[in-house]
Every structure is written in C-alpha cells, then in structure tokens.
CSV table of C-alpha atoms in Angstrom, one decimal:
chain,number,residue,atom,x,y,z
A,1,MET,CA,35.9,-49.9,-259.5
A,2,ARG,CA,39.3,-48.6,-258.7
A,3,LEU,CA,39.9,-46.5,-255.6
A,4,GLU,CA,43.3,-44.9,-254.8
A,5,LEU,CA,43.9,-43.6,-251.3
A,6,GLY,CA,46.8,-41.2,-251.2
A,7,ASN,CA,48.2,-41.2,-247.7
A,8,PHE,CA,49.9,-38.5,-245.8
A,9,HIS,CA,51.3,-39.6,-242.4
A,10,VAL,CA,50.8,-37.1,-239.6
A,11,LYS,CA,53.6,-37.1,-237.0
A,12,ASP,CA,52.6,-33.9,-235.3
A,13,ILE,CA,49.9,-31.2,-235.3
A,14,ALA,CA,50.3,-27.5,-234.5
A,15,PHE,CA,48.4,-24.3,-234.8
A,16,GLY,CA,50.0,-21.7,-237.1
A,17,ASP,CA,49.4,-19.0,-239.7
A,18,THR,CA,48.3,-21.2,-242.6
A,19,LEU,CA,46.7,-24.6,-243.2
A,20,SER,CA,49.5,-26.8,-244.5
A,21,PHE,CA,51.2,-30.1,-244.3
A,22,LYS,CA,55.0,-30.5,-244.5
A,23,ASP,CA,57.5,-33.1,-243.3
A,24,GLY,CA,54.8,-34.9,-241.4
A,25,VAL,CA,53.5,-31.8,-239.5
A,26,LEU,CA,49.9,-30.7,-240.0
A,27,THR,CA,49.5,-27.0,-239.3
A,28,ILE,CA,46.1,-25.4,-238.8
A,29,ASN,CA,45.1,-21.8,-238.7
A,30,LYS,CA,42.9,-22.0,-235.7
A,31,GLN,CA,40.9,-18.8,-236.2
A,32,GLU,CA,40.3,-19.6,-239.9
A,33,ALA,CA,39.0,-23.1,-238.9
A,34,LEU,CA,36.8,-21.7,-236.2
A,35,ASP,CA,35.4,-19.1,-238.6
A,36,PHE,CA,34.5,-21.9,-240.9
A,37,ILE,CA,32.8,-23.9,-238.2
A,38,MET,CA,30.8,-20.8,-237.0
A,39,GLU,CA,29.2,-20.4,-240.4
A,40,ASP,CA,26.5,-22.8,-239.1
A,41,ASP,CA,24.4,-20.5,-237.0
A,42,ARG,CA,23.4,-23.4,-234.8
A,43,ILE,CA,26.9,-23.4,-233.3
A,44,THR,CA,26.9,-21.0,-230.4
A,45,GLU,CA,30.5,-21.4,-229.2
A,46,ALA,CA,33.5,-23.5,-230.3
A,47,ASP,CA,37.2,-24.0,-229.7
A,48,LEU,CA,39.8,-26.2,-231.2
A,49,TYR,CA,42.4,-28.2,-229.3
A,50,ILE,CA,45.2,-30.7,-230.1
A,51,ALA,CA,45.3,-34.1,-228.3
A,52,LYS,CA,48.2,-36.4,-229.0
A,53,PRO,CA,49.2,-39.8,-227.5
A,54,GLY,CA,50.7,-39.3,-224.1
A,55,ASP,CA,49.0,-36.1,-223.4
A,56,HIS,CA,47.3,-36.0,-220.0
A,57,ILE,CA,43.9,-35.3,-221.6
A,58,ARG,CA,40.5,-36.8,-221.0
A,59,MET,CA,37.7,-36.0,-223.4
A,60,CYS,CA,34.0,-36.2,-222.6
A,61,PRO,CA,31.3,-36.3,-224.1
A,62,VAL,CA,32.8,-37.4,-227.4
A,63,LYS,CA,30.3,-37.6,-230.2
A,64,GLU,CA,32.0,-38.5,-233.4
A,65,ALA,CA,35.4,-39.2,-235.1
A,66,ILE,CA,36.3,-38.6,-238.7
A,67,GLU,CA,39.5,-39.0,-240.7
A,68,PRO,CA,40.5,-35.7,-242.5
A,69,ARG,CA,40.3,-36.3,-246.2
A,70,VAL,CA,39.8,-34.4,-249.5
A,71,ARG,CA,39.1,-35.3,-253.1
A,72,PRO,CA,41.5,-33.6,-255.5
A,73,ASP,CA,38.8,-33.5,-258.2
A,74,GLY,CA,36.6,-31.3,-256.0
A,75,ARG,CA,33.9,-33.8,-255.2
A,76,GLY,CA,32.5,-33.6,-251.7
A,77,LEU,CA,33.9,-35.9,-249.0
A,78,PHE,CA,30.5,-37.4,-247.9
A,79,PRO,CA,28.2,-37.3,-251.0
A,80,GLY,CA,24.5,-36.9,-250.2
A,81,TYR,CA,25.2,-35.7,-246.7
A,82,THR,CA,27.7,-32.8,-246.7
A,83,SER,CA,27.7,-32.3,-250.5
A,84,GLU,CA,25.9,-33.1,-253.7
A,85,LEU,CA,25.0,-36.7,-254.2
A,86,LYS,CA,27.7,-38.4,-256.3
A,87,LYS,CA,29.0,-41.9,-256.6
A,88,CYS,CA,31.6,-43.1,-254.2
A,89,GLY,CA,34.2,-45.9,-254.6
A,90,GLU,CA,36.4,-44.8,-257.5
A,91,GLY,CA,38.9,-42.2,-258.3
A,92,THR,CA,41.5,-40.6,-255.9
A,93,ILE,CA,41.1,-39.4,-252.4
A,94,HIS,CA,43.8,-37.9,-250.1
A,95,ALA,CA,43.8,-38.8,-246.5
A,96,LEU,CA,45.7,-37.6,-243.4
A,97,LYS,CA,46.6,-40.8,-241.6
A,98,GLU,CA,47.3,-41.5,-237.9
A,99,CYS,CA,45.0,-38.5,-237.4
A,100,SER,CA,41.3,-37.8,-236.6
A,101,VAL,CA,38.9,-35.0,-236.0
A,102,LEU,CA,37.0,-35.6,-232.8
A,103,VAL,CA,33.8,-33.8,-231.9
A,104,VAL,CA,33.2,-33.2,-228.2
A,105,GLY,CA,30.3,-31.5,-226.5
A,106,LYS,CA,31.3,-28.4,-224.5
A,107,HIS,CA,28.6,-29.3,-221.9
A,108,TRP,CA,25.9,-31.7,-222.7
A,109,GLY,CA,26.2,-35.5,-223.4
A,110,GLY,CA,23.8,-38.3,-223.9
A,111,PHE,CA,23.3,-42.0,-224.3
A,112,GLN,CA,25.4,-42.2,-227.5
A,113,ASP,CA,28.5,-40.2,-226.3
A,114,GLY,CA,31.7,-41.4,-224.8
A,115,VAL,CA,35.1,-41.0,-223.1
A,116,ILE,CA,38.6,-40.9,-224.6
A,117,ASP,CA,41.8,-40.8,-222.6
A,118,MET,CA,45.1,-39.9,-224.3
A,119,CYS,CA,47.4,-41.6,-221.7
A,120,GLY,CA,47.4,-44.1,-218.9
A,121,GLU,CA,45.3,-47.2,-218.6
A,122,GLY,CA,42.3,-45.6,-220.4
A,123,GLN,CA,44.3,-44.8,-223.5
A,124,LYS,CA,44.3,-48.4,-224.8
A,125,LEU,CA,40.5,-48.8,-224.4
A,126,THR,CA,39.7,-46.8,-227.5
A,127,TYR,CA,41.6,-46.7,-230.8
A,128,PHE,CA,41.5,-42.9,-230.8
A,129,GLY,CA,43.8,-42.6,-227.8
A,130,GLN,CA,46.6,-43.7,-230.2
A,131,LEU,CA,46.0,-41.0,-232.8
A,132,ASN,CA,46.9,-37.4,-233.3
A,133,ASN,CA,43.6,-35.6,-232.8
A,134,ILE,CA,42.1,-32.3,-233.8
A,135,VAL,CA,39.4,-31.8,-231.1
A,136,LEU,CA,36.4,-29.6,-231.8
A,137,VAL,CA,34.7,-28.7,-228.5
A,138,ALA,CA,31.5,-26.9,-229.2
A,139,ASP,CA,27.9,-26.1,-228.1
A,140,THR,CA,24.8,-25.4,-230.0
A,141,ASN,CA,21.4,-23.7,-229.7
A,142,GLU,CA,19.5,-27.0,-230.1
A,143,GLU,CA,17.7,-26.4,-226.8
A,144,PHE,CA,14.9,-28.9,-227.8
A,145,GLU,CA,17.3,-31.8,-227.1
A,146,ARG,CA,19.6,-30.4,-224.4
A,147,TYR,CA,18.0,-32.4,-221.6
A,148,GLU,CA,17.1,-35.4,-223.8
A,149,GLN,CA,19.1,-38.5,-223.0
A,150,GLN,CA,19.0,-39.4,-226.7
A,151,LYS,CA,20.4,-36.6,-228.9
A,152,LYS,CA,20.7,-36.3,-232.7
A,153,ASN,CA,23.8,-34.0,-232.2
A,154,ASP,CA,23.2,-32.9,-235.8
A,155,ALA,CA,24.9,-29.5,-235.7
A,156,LEU,CA,28.0,-30.9,-233.9
A,157,ARG,CA,28.4,-34.0,-236.0
A,158,ARG,CA,28.0,-32.0,-239.3
A,159,ALA,CA,30.5,-29.5,-238.1
A,160,GLY,CA,33.0,-32.4,-237.5
A,161,HIS,CA,32.4,-33.9,-241.0
A,162,LYS,CA,32.8,-30.5,-242.7
A,163,LEU,CA,35.9,-29.7,-240.6
A,164,ALA,CA,37.5,-33.0,-241.6
A,165,GLU,CA,37.2,-32.0,-245.2
A,166,PHE,CA,38.3,-28.4,-244.5
A,167,ILE,CA,41.5,-29.7,-242.8
A,168,GLY,CA,42.0,-32.3,-245.6
A,169,GLY,CA,42.4,-29.4,-247.9
A,170,ALA,CA,46.0,-29.1,-246.6
A,171,VAL,CA,47.0,-32.0,-248.8
A,172,LYS,CA,44.7,-31.5,-251.8
A,173,ASP,CA,47.4,-30.6,-254.2
A,174,LEU,CA,50.3,-32.5,-252.7
A,175,GLU,CA,51.9,-35.8,-253.8
A,176,PRO,CA,51.0,-38.7,-251.4
A,177,GLU,CA,53.7,-40.4,-249.4
A,178,ASP,CA,52.2,-43.7,-250.3
A,179,THR,CA,49.1,-45.0,-252.0
A,180,GLU,CA,46.7,-47.8,-251.3
A,181,VAL,CA,44.8,-49.2,-254.3
A,182,TYR,CA,41.5,-51.1,-253.9
A,183,GLU,CA,40.2,-52.5,-257.1
A,184,SER,CA,37.0,-54.5,-257.4
A,185,THR,CA,35.8,-56.5,-260.4
A,186,PRO,CA,32.4,-57.8,-261.3
A,187,MET,CA,31.5,-60.7,-259.0
A,188,THR,CA,30.5,-62.9,-261.9
A,189,ARG,CA,33.5,-62.2,-264.2
A,190,ARG,CA,36.6,-63.2,-262.3
A,191,ASP,CA,39.6,-65.3,-263.2
A,192,ALA,CA,39.1,-69.0,-263.2
A,193,GLU,CA,41.8,-69.5,-260.5
A,194,ILE,CA,40.0,-67.0,-258.2
A,195,GLU,CA,36.7,-68.7,-258.9
A,196,LYS,CA,38.1,-71.9,-257.4
A,197,LEU,CA,38.6,-70.2,-254.0
A,198,PRO,CA,35.9,-70.1,-251.3
A,199,SER,CA,33.7,-67.1,-252.1
A,200,VAL,CA,33.1,-64.8,-249.1
A,201,VAL,CA,30.7,-61.9,-248.4
A,202,TYR,CA,31.0,-59.3,-245.7
A,203,VAL,CA,27.7,-58.5,-244.0
A,204,MET,CA,27.6,-55.1,-242.2
A,205,GLN,CA,24.7,-54.3,-239.8
A,206,PRO,CA,24.9,-50.6,-239.2
A,207,GLN,CA,22.7,-49.0,-236.6
A,208,SER,CA,19.2,-48.1,-237.8
A,209,GLN,CA,16.8,-48.8,-234.9
A,210,MET,CA,15.3,-45.3,-234.5
A,211,GLU,CA,12.2,-44.8,-236.5
A,212,GLU,CA,12.5,-41.0,-236.1
A,213,MET,CA,15.0,-39.7,-238.6
A,214,GLY,CA,18.3,-38.1,-237.6
A,215,TYR,CA,19.7,-40.7,-235.2
A,216,ASN,CA,20.7,-43.6,-237.5
A,217,ASP,CA,23.7,-44.3,-239.7
A,218,LEU,CA,23.5,-42.9,-243.2
A,219,VAL,CA,24.2,-44.4,-246.6
A,220,TYR,CA,24.8,-41.7,-249.2
A,221,GLY,CA,22.9,-39.4,-246.8
A,222,TRP,CA,19.9,-41.8,-246.7
A,223,ASP,CA,18.7,-43.0,-243.3
A,224,CYS,CA,19.5,-46.7,-243.0
A,225,ASN,CA,16.1,-47.3,-241.3
A,226,HIS,CA,14.6,-46.8,-244.7
A,227,MET,CA,16.7,-49.4,-246.5
A,228,LEU,CA,16.5,-53.2,-247.1
A,229,PRO,CA,19.7,-55.2,-247.3
A,230,THR,CA,21.5,-54.5,-250.5
A,231,VAL,CA,24.9,-55.1,-252.2
A,232,MET,CA,27.6,-52.4,-252.0
A,233,ASP,CA,31.0,-52.3,-253.4
A,234,PRO,CA,33.6,-52.3,-250.6
A,235,ASN,CA,35.2,-49.3,-252.1
A,236,GLU,CA,32.1,-47.3,-251.4
A,237,ILE,CA,32.4,-47.9,-247.7
A,238,LEU,CA,36.0,-46.9,-247.6
A,239,ASP,CA,35.3,-43.8,-249.7
A,240,GLY,CA,32.6,-41.9,-247.7
A,241,ALA,CA,29.3,-43.5,-248.6
A,242,MET,CA,28.7,-44.3,-244.9
A,243,VAL,CA,28.3,-41.8,-242.1
A,244,SER,CA,28.0,-42.7,-238.4
A,245,GLY,CA,24.8,-41.9,-236.6
A,246,SER,CA,24.0,-40.7,-233.1
A,247,PHE,CA,22.4,-43.8,-231.5
A,248,MET,CA,23.9,-46.8,-229.6
A,249,PRO,CA,25.8,-47.3,-226.3
A,250,VAL,CA,29.0,-45.8,-227.4
A,251,SER,CA,31.6,-48.6,-227.0
A,252,SER,CA,29.5,-50.5,-229.6
A,253,LYS,CA,29.3,-47.6,-232.0
A,254,TRP,CA,31.0,-47.3,-235.4
A,255,SER,CA,32.3,-43.8,-236.0
A,256,THR,CA,32.6,-42.4,-239.5
A,257,TYR,CA,36.4,-42.9,-239.1
A,258,ASP,CA,35.7,-46.7,-238.6
A,259,PHE,CA,33.8,-46.9,-241.8
A,260,GLN,CA,36.5,-44.9,-243.7
A,261,ASN,CA,39.2,-47.3,-242.5
A,262,CYS,CA,37.3,-50.6,-241.9
A,263,PRO,CA,40.0,-53.1,-241.2
A,264,GLU,CA,37.8,-56.1,-241.9
A,265,ILE,CA,37.2,-54.9,-245.5
A,266,LYS,CA,40.9,-54.3,-246.0
A,267,GLU,CA,41.8,-57.7,-244.6
A,268,LEU,CA,39.3,-59.4,-246.9
A,269,TYR,CA,40.8,-57.4,-249.8
A,270,ASN,CA,44.3,-58.7,-248.7
A,271,ALA,CA,43.1,-62.3,-248.7
A,272,HIS,CA,41.3,-61.9,-252.1
A,273,GLY,CA,42.9,-64.1,-254.8
A,274,LYS,CA,45.1,-65.8,-252.2
A,275,THR,CA,42.8,-67.8,-249.9
A,276,ILE,CA,39.3,-66.4,-250.7
A,277,ASN,CA,37.3,-64.9,-253.5
A,278,PHE,CA,36.0,-61.7,-251.8
A,279,LEU,CA,32.7,-61.0,-253.4
A,280,GLY,CA,31.8,-57.7,-251.7
A,281,VAL,CA,29.6,-56.2,-249.0
A,282,ILE,CA,26.0,-56.9,-248.1
A,283,MET,CA,24.8,-53.8,-246.3
A,284,ALA,CA,22.1,-54.8,-244.0
A,285,ASN,CA,20.5,-52.9,-241.0
A,286,LEU,CA,19.3,-53.3,-237.5
A,287,ASN,CA,15.6,-53.1,-236.8
A,288,VAL,CA,13.2,-53.0,-233.9
A,289,ALA,CA,10.1,-55.1,-234.8
A,290,LEU,CA,10.6,-58.9,-235.1
A,291,GLU,CA,9.1,-59.0,-238.6
A,292,GLN,CA,11.6,-56.4,-239.8
A,293,LYS,CA,14.4,-58.4,-238.4
A,294,GLU,CA,13.2,-61.6,-240.1
A,295,ARG,CA,12.7,-59.8,-243.4
A,296,ALA,CA,16.3,-58.4,-243.3
A,297,ALA,CA,17.7,-61.9,-242.5
A,298,ILE,CA,15.8,-63.4,-245.5
A,299,PHE,CA,17.2,-60.7,-247.8
A,300,VAL,CA,20.8,-61.1,-246.6
A,301,ALA,CA,20.6,-64.9,-247.0
A,302,GLN,CA,19.1,-64.9,-250.5
A,303,ILE,CA,21.5,-62.2,-251.7
A,304,ALA,CA,24.5,-64.2,-250.3
A,305,LYS,CA,23.1,-67.4,-251.9
A,306,SER,CA,22.4,-65.7,-255.2
A,307,LEU,CA,26.0,-64.4,-255.3
A,308,GLY,CA,27.3,-67.9,-254.8
A,309,ALA,CA,28.8,-67.2,-251.4
A,310,ASP,CA,30.4,-70.1,-249.6
A,311,GLY,CA,31.1,-68.1,-246.4
A,312,ALA,CA,30.1,-64.8,-244.7
A,313,VAL,CA,31.4,-62.6,-242.0
A,314,VAL,CA,28.7,-60.7,-240.1
A,315,ALA,CA,29.5,-57.6,-238.1
A,316,GLU,CA,27.0,-56.1,-235.7
A,317,GLU,CA,27.0,-52.4,-234.5
A,318,GLY,CA,25.4,-52.7,-231.1
A,319,TYR,CA,24.1,-55.2,-228.6
A,320,GLY,CA,20.9,-56.0,-226.8
A,321,ASN,CA,17.9,-55.6,-229.2
A,322,PRO,CA,20.3,-55.8,-232.2
A,323,ASP,CA,21.5,-59.2,-231.1
A,324,ALA,CA,18.2,-60.6,-232.5
A,325,ASP,CA,19.1,-59.2,-236.0
A,326,PHE,CA,22.7,-60.5,-235.6
A,327,VAL,CA,21.7,-64.1,-234.6
A,328,GLY,CA,18.8,-64.2,-237.0
A,329,CYS,CA,21.1,-63.2,-239.9
A,330,ILE,CA,23.7,-65.9,-239.0
A,331,VAL,CA,21.0,-68.6,-238.7
A,332,ALA,CA,19.4,-67.6,-242.1
A,333,LEU,CA,22.9,-67.7,-243.7
A,334,GLU,CA,23.7,-71.1,-242.2
A,335,ASP,CA,20.3,-72.4,-243.3
A,336,ALA,CA,21.1,-71.3,-246.8
A,337,GLY,CA,24.3,-73.3,-246.7
A,338,VAL,CA,26.6,-70.3,-246.2
A,339,LYS,CA,29.2,-70.9,-243.4
A,340,THR,CA,29.2,-67.8,-241.2
A,341,VAL,CA,31.4,-66.1,-238.7
A,342,GLY,CA,30.0,-63.4,-236.5
A,343,VAL,CA,31.8,-60.5,-234.9
A,344,THR,CA,30.3,-58.6,-231.9
A,345,ASN,CA,30.8,-57.6,-228.4
A,346,GLU,CA,28.9,-59.1,-225.4
A,347,CYS,CA,26.8,-57.9,-222.5
A,348,THR,CA,27.7,-60.4,-219.8
A,349,GLY,CA,27.2,-58.1,-216.8
A,350,ARG,CA,29.7,-56.6,-214.4
A,351,ASP,CA,30.6,-60.1,-213.1
A,352,GLY,CA,30.8,-61.6,-216.6
A,353,LYS,CA,28.3,-64.3,-215.7
A,354,SER,CA,25.2,-63.2,-217.7
A,355,GLN,CA,24.1,-64.5,-221.1
A,356,PRO,CA,26.4,-62.8,-223.6
A,357,LEU,CA,23.7,-62.1,-226.3
A,358,VAL,CA,20.0,-61.4,-225.9
A,359,THR,CA,19.2,-64.4,-228.1
A,360,LEU,CA,21.3,-67.4,-229.0
A,361,ASP,CA,21.2,-70.3,-231.4
A,362,GLU,CA,23.3,-73.5,-231.7
A,363,LYS,CA,24.1,-72.5,-235.3
A,364,CYS,CA,26.0,-69.6,-234.0
A,365,ASP,CA,29.1,-71.7,-233.4
A,366,ALA,CA,31.8,-69.3,-234.7
A,367,ILE,CA,31.6,-65.9,-232.9
A,368,VAL,CA,34.5,-63.5,-232.5
A,369,SER,CA,34.0,-61.6,-229.2
A,370,CYS,CA,35.3,-58.0,-228.8
A,371,GLY,CA,34.8,-57.8,-225.0
A,372,ASN,CA,32.1,-57.2,-222.4
A,373,VAL,CA,30.3,-53.8,-222.5
A,374,SER,CA,29.6,-54.0,-218.8
A,375,GLU,CA,33.1,-54.5,-217.6
A,376,LEU,CA,34.0,-52.0,-214.8
A,377,ILE,CA,36.8,-49.6,-215.5
A,378,ASP,CA,38.4,-47.3,-212.8
A,379,LEU,CA,40.6,-44.5,-214.1
A,380,PRO,CA,42.6,-41.8,-212.3
A,381,PRO,CA,42.2,-38.0,-212.8
A,382,MET,CA,43.6,-36.3,-215.8
A,383,GLU,CA,45.4,-32.9,-215.8
A,384,THR,CA,43.1,-31.6,-218.6
A,385,VAL,CA,39.5,-32.3,-219.4
A,386,LEU,CA,38.1,-31.3,-222.8
A,387,GLY,CA,34.3,-30.9,-222.6
A,388,GLU,CA,32.5,-31.5,-219.3
A,389,LEU,CA,33.3,-34.6,-217.3
A,390,GLU,CA,30.1,-34.2,-215.3
A,391,ALA,CA,28.2,-35.3,-218.3
A,392,LEU,CA,29.3,-38.8,-217.7
A,393,ALA,CA,27.2,-38.9,-214.5
A,394,ARG,CA,24.6,-36.3,-215.2
A,395,ASP,CA,23.4,-36.9,-218.8
A,396,GLY,CA,22.5,-40.5,-219.1
A,397,MET,CA,25.6,-41.5,-220.9
A,398,SER,CA,25.8,-45.3,-221.3
A,399,GLY,CA,28.1,-46.8,-218.8
A,400,GLY,CA,28.0,-43.8,-216.4
A,401,TRP,CA,25.7,-43.0,-213.4
A,402,ALA,CA,25.0,-40.3,-210.9
A,403,GLY,CA,25.2,-42.6,-207.9
A,404,ASP,CA,25.5,-46.2,-206.9
A,405,GLU,CA,25.0,-47.7,-203.4
A,406,ILE,CA,28.3,-49.5,-203.6
A,407,LEU,CA,30.4,-47.7,-206.1
A,408,GLY,CA,29.3,-44.1,-205.5
A,409,PRO,CA,29.1,-41.6,-208.5
A,410,SER,CA,30.9,-42.2,-211.8
A,411,VAL,CA,32.7,-38.9,-211.4
A,412,ARG,CA,34.4,-38.4,-208.1
A,413,GLU,CA,35.4,-35.1,-206.5
A,414,ASP,CA,39.1,-35.7,-207.3
A,415,GLY,CA,38.3,-36.1,-211.1
A,416,SER,CA,38.8,-39.9,-211.1
A,417,ILE,CA,36.1,-41.9,-212.7
A,418,ILE,CA,34.5,-45.3,-212.5
A,419,LEU,CA,32.4,-46.4,-215.5
A,420,GLU,CA,31.4,-49.4,-217.6
A,421,ASN,CA,33.3,-50.2,-220.8
A,422,ASN,CA,30.0,-49.0,-222.4
A,423,SER,CA,31.3,-45.5,-222.1
A,424,MET,CA,34.6,-45.8,-223.9
A,425,PHE,CA,34.2,-44.1,-227.3
A,426,CYS,CA,33.9,-46.8,-230.0
A,427,GLY,CA,35.9,-49.0,-227.6
A,428,ASP,CA,35.0,-52.4,-228.8
A,429,GLN,CA,36.0,-51.8,-232.4
A,430,VAL,CA,33.9,-54.6,-233.9
A,431,LEU,CA,35.0,-53.6,-237.5
A,432,GLY,CA,38.4,-55.2,-236.9
A,433,TRP,CA,41.0,-53.6,-234.7
A,434,SER,CA,39.7,-54.5,-231.2
A,435,PRO,CA,42.5,-55.7,-228.9
A,436,LYS,CA,39.9,-57.2,-226.5
A,437,THR,CA,38.2,-60.6,-226.3
A,438,MET,CA,36.4,-62.8,-223.8
A,439,LYS,CA,38.3,-65.5,-221.9
A,440,GLU,CA,37.1,-68.2,-219.7
A,441,PHE,CA,39.2,-69.0,-216.6
C-alpha cells in the first residue's frame, strides 16, 4: 500500500472572504464555516476563534483535536464515520500541517475533557499549545447528558471532524509544498536483506472500555469494544481509519490528530530497512472484564508470533484499569518469545510515591514513561478563556475539583487554576512526542 501525504505548512490563520491557502496563510470565511456547522440541528450555538502559539488564551473544556485534511479524489476523510465506508491507507491526501481544529464546549465539560494554554508554563504541557488552531466553541441540545460526568459529545465531536474536512478543502486542488510517502509491502514478501533485520510489530491499545456504544475509539466507524485484536496496515492509521472517542482521563487520551500523525508509526517506518523490519500494526483494545483482557493478550501474542515478530512496542491509551491489559499484553508477548517495550504514563499520586501501574510484573522490564497523571500544576490567569473555565471545577473533569481542604478550588476567583496533569488535553502524548518522563532523585 502506498500513501502520499501532501503537506501544506500553515504559518498563520485569518478570517476573510473566502476559504483559501496562499503563502502559508490559511484564510477561512467564518460565516460560511459556521453555516456548515449549524447544518447539524443538534448544534444550538457555535462560534469560531483562532488560537496561535503565544496568544494569552486558555481553552476549557477541550473535547477533540483533528488535523484539517482532504482527499483530492473526493473520498471522505473518515470512512465509515463521516462518510461512506471505503478503504484507507493508499492514494493521496492533502494535509494542513502545524494546524489543528479544536472542539471546545461552550459551557459543559466532563471526565474526558481538558485544558489547553497557548502561552506560559501551561503551553508546553500539551502538544496543541504549539499549533495554529481553529477553535470551534459550541453547545448542543443533548440535554440528556448535560449533567452527566461522562459524555459522548457526539454532536460536538462530529462537528469537529466535518469542519476539519471542510477547511481542508482550501488545499484540495493545490500542489503540496512537500510530500511524505509511506509504502508498505506484504509482511512475508520482503527483500532478503530486510528479512535479516529484527522484525518488530507496533501494538496499539485504543480506548474501548465502555460497553455502551458512543464513547469508545472507532476503527472505520466501528466501536473498538466490538473488536478482537487484528492486524492493520500502518498507513490505515495515518489515513483516517481511527477516530478518537470520548472516554478516558484526558491527559491519557489519544485525539484523532494523534492517530493521524502517530510519531511512533512514522519512526518505525524511518527505521524500516535500516535497523528493523517493521511488520505493521496489531490493533488491540482495552477491556473491562478480566477474561476479555486475557483473551486480547492471547490474540496479540499469537498474531505477533505468527508474523514472526522478534520485538514489539506496546502503547496504552489510559491508565488504571487499562494497566491490566497493558501489562497482560506485555507478559503474553514476552512468554511467546517476543521482546517487548511498553509506552505509557503513570499514576504515582501527587507525591510521586504510589505504585505507578495498577498491576506489575517482573517481565515488564522495559517501560517508557510519559509522566505522572497526578502531578499538580499551578497556572496563572489568562487574558482570554474560550469555553467556560468553571467546567474544570464543576463538571467532574479529570484532574479538577470544586474544593480541596488544603488547595481550595481548582478555579480561583482571579482566574488562576490548580489542577492535576490529568486535565491537560492529550498531555502525556503516549504515541510518541511526549517531552515528559519520570525521574528518580
């Protein structure tokens, strides 16, 4: 499979008369975009903003991030979800780089929503503080979940995915500034010199713990709770086959943007033919019941062994209950003779002294840590808040609280906030670009 990513590098974003891209400037007709968003009658109010690195802007509650893209051949951006089901992973797609569409609730947040700062100390705690962002701030008529801590956020998330494709239309017929090519070949038909290299699989564990549909990550529009571990071509992941869900404390979450740009897949591609034979992706899942976890681990291990993998990298979306899936998968791979490295964050408590994962095993002797979800963060006020900052304290957002005997409320009267790392939107970046780690002093 051959996938060509035609890149257009966004240096600035502005509102103007037409949707266009020229000399690094993305121009958006704001009213035209809002009219498109409001075609979904569940959206009751919406507005668009621009948030660039260095702006004194704080966003809360942030629900999703998507890279604006479009397919020149007219196929939908997220097959099986926002468009007709079609195969991903081959052909040409145009992408607006250094840019994302962010979806922010106008009022109501929940367990799975987070915070992004565009400047100051908080900016470095989430990748999206470094990007030029088109920010959709909206509310819906989904009253049935307004006061629920756990929200599906379906109307808002779908609006963001569709808006990303709408904005991507600015570069549909343009010539890319540069092109990334990802070409995969059949795992059993590779050059003899490549076959001599250590064979490696990448195991992804997207979030799928909710048995009720509508919360979990999707693969070709299919809820990952319904799937057993399977083999996927890495190009499919980079090309829109995976869509982020609405479940998981948000620093541990993988946004759709993360799937579209997965650095670990790209790095494995870079190493292919040089130091490793990159076989591809085993797409697993994260379950609730112990038997489900054990079954998934058995499947992952037998697939890896059947493919002839010498090594594996396992990435976990989440912590707590999913740690059992993560550790169980690593143990099963090691028992099958596949040397395994795990990538995850940790939950070591505010003092850093608690057990990092819910379950541990001596075979998990190569773990890459992306930081502590419980680390306390104290941030000053921002000039502008997009959304409703009170959601951090009021709506059960992970890492925020209404009151604490020692620390007081998460949201102070002057607009400053204190929160756990848990609340930083996709802040731990387990898929490969986290600047954080754990250190022992």
